[in-house]
Amino acid sequence: MRRYILLFIAIICGFTASAQQALLSGKITDKNGRVIPFVSVYIRNSTYGTTTNENGVYQFKLTPGTYKVVYRNVGYAEKTDEVSISGQDQQHDVQLADEQFNTGRVSEIYRKKRDAADTIIKQVIKKRRYYMEEATSFSCAVYIKGVQKLLSVPKSMIGQEVQKTLDLDSNGRGILYQSESLSEYNFQKPDKIREITIANRMAGQNTAFGYKKASDLQANFYENVFTIPGLASRGFVSPIASYAPQFYNYKLLGTSTESGHTIDKIHVTPKHAHGQYFQGDIYIVEDDWRIYSIDLFVDNKVSNLNLVDTLSIRQQYIAITDSVWMPASTQYNFKGAVLGFKFGGYYAAVYNNYKVNPSFPEGFFTGEILKVDTVANSKKPNYWAEARPIPLTAYEERDYKKKDAIAEYHKTDKYLDSLQHHKNHINYPGYLIFGYAASNKSNRDSLYIFPFIQTFYYNTVEGFGINAKVSYIRTIDDFHSLSITPAVRYGFSNKIFSANMGIEYLNDPFHAAKFYADFGSDVLDLNNVGTRSLYFNTLSTLLSENNYVKYYRSHYGDFGYQREVANGVLLKGGFSYSSRSQLYNTSFSKLKDIKDREFTSNNPLAPPGTPADDHSFLFPDNQALVFNASALFTFDQRYETRPTGKFNLKSKYPMLKVNYRRGFKNILGSDVDYDFASLDISQDQVQVGLSGYSSFKISGGGFFNNNKLYYMDYNHFLGNQGTTFDPTYVGSFHFLPFYTYSTNGAFLEAHYQHNFAGSLFNHIPLLRKAKLEEVIGANYLTTKNNRNYREFYVGVQRLIFRVDYGISYAGNKKYLQGFRIFYGIR
């Protein structure tokens, strides 16, 4: 606690001032009197500075003395003014001249070269690795400001109700969302991060993307691949990447002298019409061959962006020491349009109080990359008025006050009662598909009724049936919650009534700890990893005469517990007891009679041609007492700690999961006697350069004791029969029959998938000529009978390559699902 108090004081001192300090403020304009937004303003020979707001206004506090204040922005000549600060606030307005680059001056080093810009970039690329490594560690204070705005609304929709709801002016403009954060950011090579957020503030509803962490805006163009979180699934080629000349054309626009440095302005354009490339200008310090400023953008005409149409990135680097330069500010500006609504905004970061290569104490860097202070979200407006380095515009301040007032009103009983009545109103068409949710005004108690399409069903075992299911959640406090999910099920043909209940108690969100229990009776799938839902099985049975899913009856009870015992180590274990019995088909209704197709037996091992009313033996009535356990290992687990719990992030290493099942014989009448163990290795969305990302899963194991077990105890595979399939799911087989390859012996399965990014389609002229927004899946499958299949389906655009392979050693059955390519037409 003492350390965080000291840290809090240190950061605030970096952004604010003591009682002896005075406020230096002013407005920055161009030669025509127009304001210049987001100008970097900093004190020379220090790491203290700020930027102007959208109205060109800046402010920061200084102790009495004389300072050299530097004003920098791309497109304008740098200016340094000497300002004397007494004990009183002072206003210092500045006018910046347009940047003047000497197009006739080319250094002696280039005179014999064909292209000066290419020569400069080659020098920069040679020094790229050096500048990446010169600061092996650093810490700094970071302020991030974000604003999302609606720029215009279609005239047909700009009524009074829309204006009032979105708080728009007569031209359809208004602030949708704004946020601020203050934090300390610590970094150590190669990739150790620790960030502590001291204060957060938000107003409005963010429905798109946002950058509130310092790590979100660590824009490093010295890296070969530049990533933009939330806006692109692929990385972008940096203009100074080691291989950048293969993708970019460079043009030297001229040179200038700034603060004793010769600055080269290089214009960057892509060589290819489509791809993950930047456009714009980069400014290089000659002889040092380092980045001075960045003014680049990407758009959907060339690159593949999500949510927005254009994104510009600006950076200003300053000297922290004689040899080390760091960003003083970073700014993302974006624009886009959806259904005629035009929106835009920015995220700006200011970096202060740099410490280069500090000595971090041993154990300082753990898996915790972000810690949000418990009071970070409760800072009052007067705190922010003192702490923020970028002053609010009058429009932003008005928006904060209005949304703060609305937020306070939303806490009143009058509003909560009204909201509860409105949101708990049932929408019957919506209930059919999405279900019905209701909660009390405190949101402590909530109820969810599962949708009708999951309630009414048909299968050949039960006939038409009802599966009514609800879920109740009680939030006890921020760290404890209880959920209860009862269900009743009745089949009108076999007249079997089932009732069961699931209970889950979350008791420690910082260690993913929970108790769980289930008990009752049910009709269950013989394949315990899942086949088809009741809804899709109903459709395939009635419309296609395919009764894919095979069922059995179970009376059961189980309980268990899971907890993360160490960072990256999640243990889970429990016992289950069940009484199982075989079921048979009792109903053979269908809406359409399919030629050369008949319903099949409910015994999945019955030979082809067996009548649907078959009563052949699969297993006797039996009881099973089983112990289940698993251990999930996530190596180098990184996580965020917030006041409400720990939130794990994706690891850069594969995850390892060990599974074990033990069936106990002669305890409580149990008939089973087996031991099963398996090992899963998997990793999801591994970035592979510029080509997209790969995922894989490998599983293997078997029964090293199978003295007594029944079909539902076998190891089953996640297959698919029919045409409904999600190609992005890794760990399933597309055409694998649900039950054929289930085994009581050993098994091995492997799945690999590579997702190419959408912009790759732009390199395929044939696809680009198409006008339909659709997806075609081309699937090739080889099984033991060498049958080939091809399927077409509609979905979002994508290009996916997949290979799935499995071996089941019970009868030495093999299954190869050869390469499958899903590609999008745009």
XYZ file of N, CA and C in Angstrom, residues 249-354:
318
model
N 7.434 2.696 -52.027
C 8.208 3.676 -52.782
C 8.469 4.879 -51.871
N 9.665 5.463 -51.999
C 10.050 6.582 -51.151
C 10.461 7.767 -52.012
N 10.102 8.957 -51.543
C 10.483 10.175 -52.251
C 10.925 11.215 -51.229
N 12.117 11.777 -51.440
C 12.625 12.834 -50.570
C 11.971 14.154 -50.969
N 11.151 14.691 -50.054
C 10.469 15.954 -50.342
C 11.312 17.164 -50.011
N 12.345 16.995 -49.188
C 13.219 18.110 -48.854
C 13.826 17.943 -47.486
N 14.655 18.894 -47.106
C 15.317 18.864 -45.802
C 15.129 20.205 -45.106
N 15.209 20.179 -43.777
C 15.133 21.407 -42.999
C 16.026 21.251 -41.776
N 16.206 22.326 -41.058
C 17.014 22.286 -39.833
C 16.125 22.615 -38.649
N 16.064 21.700 -37.670
C 15.255 21.876 -36.467
C 16.119 21.587 -35.248
N 16.282 22.587 -34.391
C 17.037 22.431 -33.142
C 18.431 21.864 -33.382
N 19.066 22.315 -34.468
C 20.419 21.870 -34.763
C 20.499 20.552 -35.485
N 19.368 19.936 -35.790
C 19.348 18.666 -36.507
C 18.854 18.889 -37.938
N 19.442 18.169 -38.879
C 18.955 18.176 -40.251
C 17.874 17.101 -40.365
N 16.684 17.518 -40.792
C 15.541 16.618 -40.855
C 15.177 16.366 -42.314
N 15.105 15.109 -42.695
C 14.691 14.718 -44.040
C 13.230 14.302 -44.020
N 12.441 14.884 -44.923
C 11.035 14.515 -45.042
C 10.879 13.538 -46.198
N 10.419 12.318 -45.876
C 10.291 11.248 -46.869
C 8.815 10.930 -47.068
N 8.368 10.976 -48.312
C 6.990 10.601 -48.632
C 6.943 9.108 -48.939
N 5.975 8.430 -48.335
C 5.868 6.976 -48.419
C 4.586 6.603 -49.159
N 4.701 5.759 -50.187
C 3.526 5.233 -50.892
C 3.723 3.741 -51.126
N 2.651 2.949 -51.095
C 2.770 1.503 -51.320
C 3.076 1.196 -52.783
N 3.813 0.128 -52.996
C 4.076 -0.326 -54.355
C 2.907 -1.118 -54.921
N 2.101 -1.698 -54.031
C 0.992 -2.532 -54.462
C -0.327 -1.833 -54.175
N -1.317 -2.149 -54.980
C -2.607 -1.470 -54.857
C -3.347 -1.860 -53.594
N -3.095 -3.075 -53.100
C -3.829 -3.546 -51.942
C -2.893 -4.314 -51.019
N -3.079 -4.136 -49.730
C -2.252 -4.819 -48.737
C -2.219 -4.030 -47.443
N -1.461 -4.531 -46.487
C -1.390 -3.900 -45.174
C -0.249 -2.880 -45.161
N -0.480 -1.724 -45.773
C 0.569 -0.735 -45.968
C 0.116 0.644 -45.493
N 1.105 1.448 -45.122
C 0.880 2.839 -44.735
C 1.105 3.759 -45.931
N 0.584 4.980 -45.795
C 0.863 6.062 -46.719
C 1.115 7.321 -45.898
N 1.857 8.263 -46.467
C 2.090 9.518 -45.761
C 3.544 9.899 -45.705
N 3.963 10.555 -44.608
C 5.312 11.096 -44.495
C 5.977 10.616 -43.208
N 7.276 10.373 -43.309
C 8.085 10.129 -42.124
C 9.245 11.125 -42.142
N 9.630 11.574 -40.959
C 10.686 12.577 -40.818
C 11.876 11.891 -40.136
N 13.054 12.020 -40.761
C 14.243 11.304 -40.315
C 15.337 12.297 -39.904
N 15.974 12.012 -38.771
C 17.116 12.816 -38.335
C 18.345 12.355 -39.111
N 18.847 13.225 -39.951
C 19.990 12.852 -40.790
C 21.229 12.613 -39.936
N 22.072 11.701 -40.406
C 23.309 11.257 -39.737
C 23.011 10.316 -38.568
N 21.995 10.655 -37.735
C 21.586 9.699 -36.695
C 20.715 8.605 -37.286
N 19.976 8.919 -38.353
C 19.099 7.981 -39.049
C 18.047 7.397 -38.100
N 17.452 8.281 -37.351
C 16.385 7.867 -36.443
C 15.101 8.614 -36.793
N 13.978 8.130 -36.260
C 12.685 8.769 -36.499
C 12.595 10.064 -35.707
N 12.174 11.117 -36.383
C 11.939 12.407 -35.744
C 10.430 12.616 -35.548
N 9.668 12.342 -36.593
C 8.207 12.453 -36.523
C 7.588 11.453 -37.479
N 6.329 11.138 -37.213
C 5.546 10.228 -38.049
C 4.240 10.915 -38.418
N 3.858 10.825 -39.668
C 2.563 11.327 -40.129
C 2.071 10.383 -41.224
N 1.466 9.274 -40.800
C 1.073 8.207 -41.713
C -0.414 7.906 -41.548
N -0.976 7.232 -42.559
C -2.371 6.823 -42.451
C -2.588 5.519 -43.214
N -3.673 4.845 -42.872
C -4.134 3.658 -43.598
C -5.610 3.853 -43.884
N -6.068 3.272 -44.989
C -7.496 3.338 -45.286
C -7.935 2.051 -45.968
N -9.251 1.902 -46.075
C -9.809 0.672 -46.626
C -9.667 0.562 -48.139
N -9.214 1.614 -48.791
C -8.957 1.511 -50.222
C -7.737 0.649 -50.495
N -6.814 0.629 -49.551
C -5.586 -0.149 -49.707
C -5.554 -1.308 -48.725
N -5.860 -1.028 -47.472
C -5.703 -2.003 -46.399
C -7.054 -2.490 -45.899
N -6.996 -3.518 -45.074
C -8.215 -4.079 -44.489
C -8.358 -3.592 -43.057
N -9.340 -2.712 -42.815
C -9.606 -2.184 -41.488
C -10.986 -2.624 -41.027
N -11.125 -2.791 -39.734
C -12.423 -3.077 -39.149
C -12.986 -1.788 -38.551
N -14.292 -1.606 -38.619
C -15.031 -0.547 -37.932
C -14.840 0.836 -38.533
N -13.636 1.192 -38.975
C -13.388 2.538 -39.485
C -12.927 2.474 -40.929
N -13.007 3.623 -41.611
C -12.574 3.701 -43.007
C -11.146 4.212 -43.142
N -10.762 5.159 -42.288
C -9.403 5.693 -42.335
C -8.878 5.853 -40.915
N -7.583 5.687 -40.785
C -6.918 5.897 -39.500
C -5.578 6.559 -39.768
N -5.351 7.719 -39.134
C -4.053 8.384 -39.258
C -3.318 8.289 -37.932
N -1.993 8.183 -38.022
C -1.147 8.041 -36.839
C -0.061 9.111 -36.898
N 0.038 9.865 -35.798
C 1.076 10.893 -35.706
C 1.869 10.675 -34.431
N 3.170 10.850 -34.552
C 4.063 10.709 -33.407
C 5.133 11.787 -33.451
N 5.524 12.248 -32.263
C 6.641 13.173 -32.117
C 7.661 12.547 -31.171
N 8.888 12.420 -31.625
C 9.962 11.873 -30.790
C 10.796 13.034 -30.234
N 11.247 12.868 -28.978
C 12.144 13.861 -28.383
C 13.321 13.135 -27.738
N 14.415 13.881 -27.536
C 15.608 13.307 -26.908
C 15.395 13.222 -25.400
N 15.488 12.018 -24.875
C 15.384 11.808 -23.429
C 16.770 11.932 -22.795
N 17.773 11.353 -23.460
C 19.173 11.522 -23.095
C 19.910 11.948 -24.350
N 21.227 12.035 -24.264
C 22.004 12.430 -25.445
C 21.841 11.443 -26.587
N 21.539 10.168 -26.278
C 21.477 9.152 -27.326
C 20.112 8.492 -27.476
N 19.256 8.634 -26.479
C 17.977 7.928 -26.506
C 16.839 8.900 -26.768
N 16.039 8.584 -27.784
C 14.842 9.356 -28.105
C 13.621 8.485 -27.847
N 12.553 9.107 -27.365
C 11.303 8.408 -27.090
C 10.128 9.257 -27.573
N 8.978 8.642 -27.804
C 7.809 9.432 -28.208
C 7.367 10.381 -27.097
N 7.137 11.636 -27.456
C 6.551 12.597 -26.516
C 5.033 12.545 -26.594
N 4.517 12.184 -27.762
C 3.067 12.099 -27.945
C 2.765 11.158 -29.103
N 1.612 10.545 -29.029
C 1.093 9.690 -30.095
C -0.381 10.007 -30.260
N -0.811 10.078 -31.502
C -2.203 10.397 -31.756
C -2.765 9.533 -32.870
N -3.940 8.929 -32.617
C -4.698 8.186 -33.622
C -5.954 8.994 -33.945
N -6.154 9.326 -35.208
C -7.388 9.959 -35.670
C -8.112 8.988 -36.592
N -9.422 8.881 -36.450
C -10.160 7.918 -37.270
C -11.456 8.529 -37.782
N -11.935 7.968 -38.891
C -13.222 8.347 -39.476
C -13.855 7.107 -40.097
N -15.184 7.135 -40.163
C -15.897 6.024 -40.762
C -17.342 6.392 -41.008
N -18.080 5.471 -41.610
C -19.496 5.696 -41.893
C -20.223 4.358 -41.848
N -21.420 4.369 -41.257
C -22.266 3.189 -41.189
C -23.696 3.619 -41.465
N -24.284 3.068 -42.533
C -25.689 3.331 -42.871
C -25.986 4.825 -42.943
N -25.045 5.591 -43.463
C -25.244 7.026 -43.602
C -24.830 7.842 -42.395
N -24.569 7.201 -41.261
C -24.080 7.892 -40.073
C -22.557 8.024 -40.189
N -22.063 9.237 -40.160
C -20.626 9.465 -40.231
C -20.081 9.769 -38.843
N -18.991 9.103 -38.501
C -18.418 9.275 -37.174
C -16.915 9.476 -37.287
N -16.299 9.930 -36.226
C -14.858 10.150 -36.199
C -14.425 10.401 -34.768
N -13.144 10.642 -34.614
C -12.632 10.910 -33.278
C -11.143 10.722 -33.202
N -10.639 10.644 -31.984
C -9.198 10.517 -31.800
C -8.892 9.864 -30.462
N -7.677 9.343 -30.368
C -7.065 8.923 -29.108
C -5.680 9.534 -29.071
N -5.405 10.305 -28.028
C -4.117 10.990 -27.900
C -3.441 10.555 -26.613
N -2.139 10.289 -26.704
C -1.349 9.891 -25.539
C -0.219 10.880 -25.331
N 0.000 11.276 -24.076
C 1.103 12.150 -23.693
C 1.989 11.390 -22.719
N 3.303 11.382 -22.998
C 4.260 10.634 -22.176
C 5.141 11.622 -21.415
N 5.250 11.420 -20.114
C 6.030 12.307 -19.259
C 6.924 11.506 -18.314
N 7.889 12.220 -17.738
C 8.732 11.652 -16.669
C 9.406 10.342 -17.078
N 9.997 10.341 -18.254
C 10.719 9.155 -18.703
C 11.912 8.874 -17.785
